[in-house]
């Protein structure tokens, strides 16, 4: 199966207790695409960058098997830029700079040859922009996965709810689940959110793992314990890329395969956080991935 990813491509400047970068490659679509590319399935990115975007990045993505035909380059504008500083506990961060630039008026244009994806992953964008992608497709994908954040809950709640009705899987973190549902209990929150439309709900809990819900069924995957966590930037998007990358390989998408996809996403994310920026994704050895995944699966055997 093929995957269509719609989201941001960006420059990030990151500072953590363990290192600091100038402008480096970032953005949700970038992390998702790089993570999913490990599964040797066709991937297409739809995004937008400015004329300042490093000309080596798109060919690098192409070499990873990621099509960038849907990436719009606006030569006279600048690429989306985000800068942040993480606190010592790595769970909190301060946003230092956000420059929307080309992303401010981004209207995704799905290439004519990409309007029948098997899996669509809608990265964190305004819910009306996400909905516009669905409207461009010639047929409904086998699976529609949507990411969002509390910012859209604050300023575009009704638009968000309308878009949520149209997707199969919603991916949010625990704070966002509580805000969207109005419930502190994540079990109650999950029930309320599923009534909004998505058949599956994933609630990410950072260093405490992730939870998968389908009706009355739920599955909790722990995070992988690591010797070092250098940079959490992009971990959630890396998780999403591993999740859909695995599902693109299976014949039937059901709760059992979703559980395995959750473990794949968790394992991919564990490599991302061990280096600054996308470097950890660039250097994943599949043997090391298989070993880490196997150890995670073994943790469920009593």
Coordinates of C-alpha atoms in Angstrom, one line a residue, residues 116-243:
X116 CA -6.0 7.5 -4.6
X117 CA -3.7 6.8 -1.6
X118 CA -4.2 3.6 0.4
X119 CA -3.3 5.4 3.6
X120 CA -3.6 9.2 4.2
X121 CA -1.8 10.8 7.2
X122 CA -2.9 14.3 7.9
X123 CA -0.2 16.0 9.8
X124 CA -0.8 18.8 12.4
X125 CA -2.4 21.6 10.4
X126 CA -5.5 23.7 10.6
X127 CA -8.5 21.3 10.5
X128 CA -10.0 23.1 7.5
X129 CA -6.7 22.5 5.6
X130 CA -6.8 18.9 6.6
X131 CA -10.4 18.6 5.4
X132 CA -9.5 20.2 2.1
X133 CA -7.1 17.3 1.4
X134 CA -9.8 14.7 1.8
X135 CA -12.0 16.7 -0.6
X136 CA -9.3 16.5 -3.3
X137 CA -9.1 12.7 -3.3
X138 CA -10.8 10.6 -6.0
X139 CA -11.7 7.9 -3.5
X140 CA -11.6 7.3 0.2
X141 CA -8.3 5.8 1.4
X142 CA -8.4 2.5 3.3
X143 CA -7.2 4.4 6.4
X144 CA -7.2 8.1 7.3
X145 CA -5.0 9.1 10.2
X146 CA -5.2 12.6 11.7
X147 CA -2.8 14.4 14.1
X148 CA -3.8 17.6 15.8
X149 CA -3.0 19.7 18.8
X150 CA -4.4 21.9 21.6
X151 CA -3.9 25.1 19.6
X152 CA -6.7 24.1 17.2
X153 CA -8.9 23.1 20.1
X154 CA -8.4 26.7 21.4
X155 CA -9.1 28.6 18.2
X156 CA -11.0 26.2 15.8
X157 CA -12.9 23.7 17.9
X158 CA -15.9 23.3 15.7
X159 CA -13.8 22.9 12.5
X160 CA -11.7 20.4 14.4
X161 CA -14.7 18.3 15.4
X162 CA -16.1 18.4 11.9
X163 CA -12.8 17.1 10.5
X164 CA -12.5 14.4 13.2
X165 CA -15.8 13.0 12.0
X166 CA -14.1 12.1 8.7
X167 CA -11.1 10.2 9.9
X168 CA -10.4 6.6 11.0
X169 CA -7.6 7.2 13.5
X170 CA -7.0 10.3 15.7
X171 CA -3.6 10.8 17.3
X172 CA -3.3 13.2 20.2
X173 CA -1.4 13.3 23.5
X174 CA -2.9 12.9 27.0
X175 CA -3.3 16.6 27.7
X176 CA -5.1 17.1 24.4
X177 CA -7.4 14.2 25.0
X178 CA -8.4 15.7 28.3
X179 CA -9.0 19.1 26.8
X180 CA -11.0 17.7 23.8
X181 CA -13.2 15.5 26.0
X182 CA -13.5 17.5 29.1
X183 CA -12.6 14.4 31.1
X184 CA -9.5 13.8 33.2
X185 CA -9.8 10.0 33.1
X186 CA -8.2 8.9 29.8
X187 CA -10.6 5.9 29.7
X188 CA -13.6 8.2 29.8
X189 CA -11.9 10.7 27.5
X190 CA -11.4 8.0 25.0
X191 CA -15.0 7.0 25.0
X192 CA -16.2 10.6 24.4
X193 CA -13.7 11.2 21.6
X194 CA -14.6 8.0 19.8
X195 CA -18.2 9.2 19.8
X196 CA -16.9 12.1 17.7
X197 CA -16.2 9.8 14.8
X198 CA -12.8 8.0 14.7
X199 CA -12.9 4.2 15.0
X200 CA -9.5 4.2 16.6
X201 CA -7.9 6.6 19.0
X202 CA -4.2 6.8 20.0
X203 CA -3.3 8.8 23.1
X204 CA 0.5 9.5 23.4
X205 CA 2.0 9.8 26.8
X206 CA 5.6 10.7 26.0
X207 CA 8.1 8.8 28.1
X208 CA 5.2 6.8 29.5
X209 CA 4.2 5.2 26.2
X210 CA 1.0 5.2 24.2
X211 CA -2.6 3.9 24.4
X212 CA -4.7 2.5 21.6
X213 CA -8.5 2.4 21.8
X214 CA -11.2 0.8 19.7
X215 CA -14.6 0.7 21.3
X216 CA -14.3 -1.2 24.6
X217 CA -10.9 -2.6 23.6
X218 CA -7.7 -0.9 24.6
X219 CA -4.0 -1.6 24.5
X220 CA -1.2 0.2 26.4
X221 CA 2.4 0.1 25.0
X222 CA 5.2 1.3 27.3
X223 CA 7.9 3.5 26.1
X224 CA 11.4 2.0 25.6
X225 CA 13.8 2.8 28.4
X226 CA 16.9 4.5 27.0
X227 CA 20.3 5.4 28.3
X228 CA 20.1 8.8 26.8
X229 CA 17.4 11.2 25.5
X230 CA 19.0 14.0 23.6
X231 CA 16.1 15.7 21.7
X232 CA 12.4 14.8 21.8
X233 CA 11.6 17.0 18.8
X234 CA 9.7 15.1 16.2
X235 CA 9.3 12.0 18.3
X236 CA 5.5 12.1 18.0
X237 CA 5.7 12.4 14.2
X238 CA 8.3 9.7 14.0
X239 CA 5.9 7.5 16.0
X240 CA 3.1 8.2 13.5
X241 CA 5.4 7.4 10.6
X242 CA 6.4 4.0 12.0
X243 CA 2.7 3.4 12.8

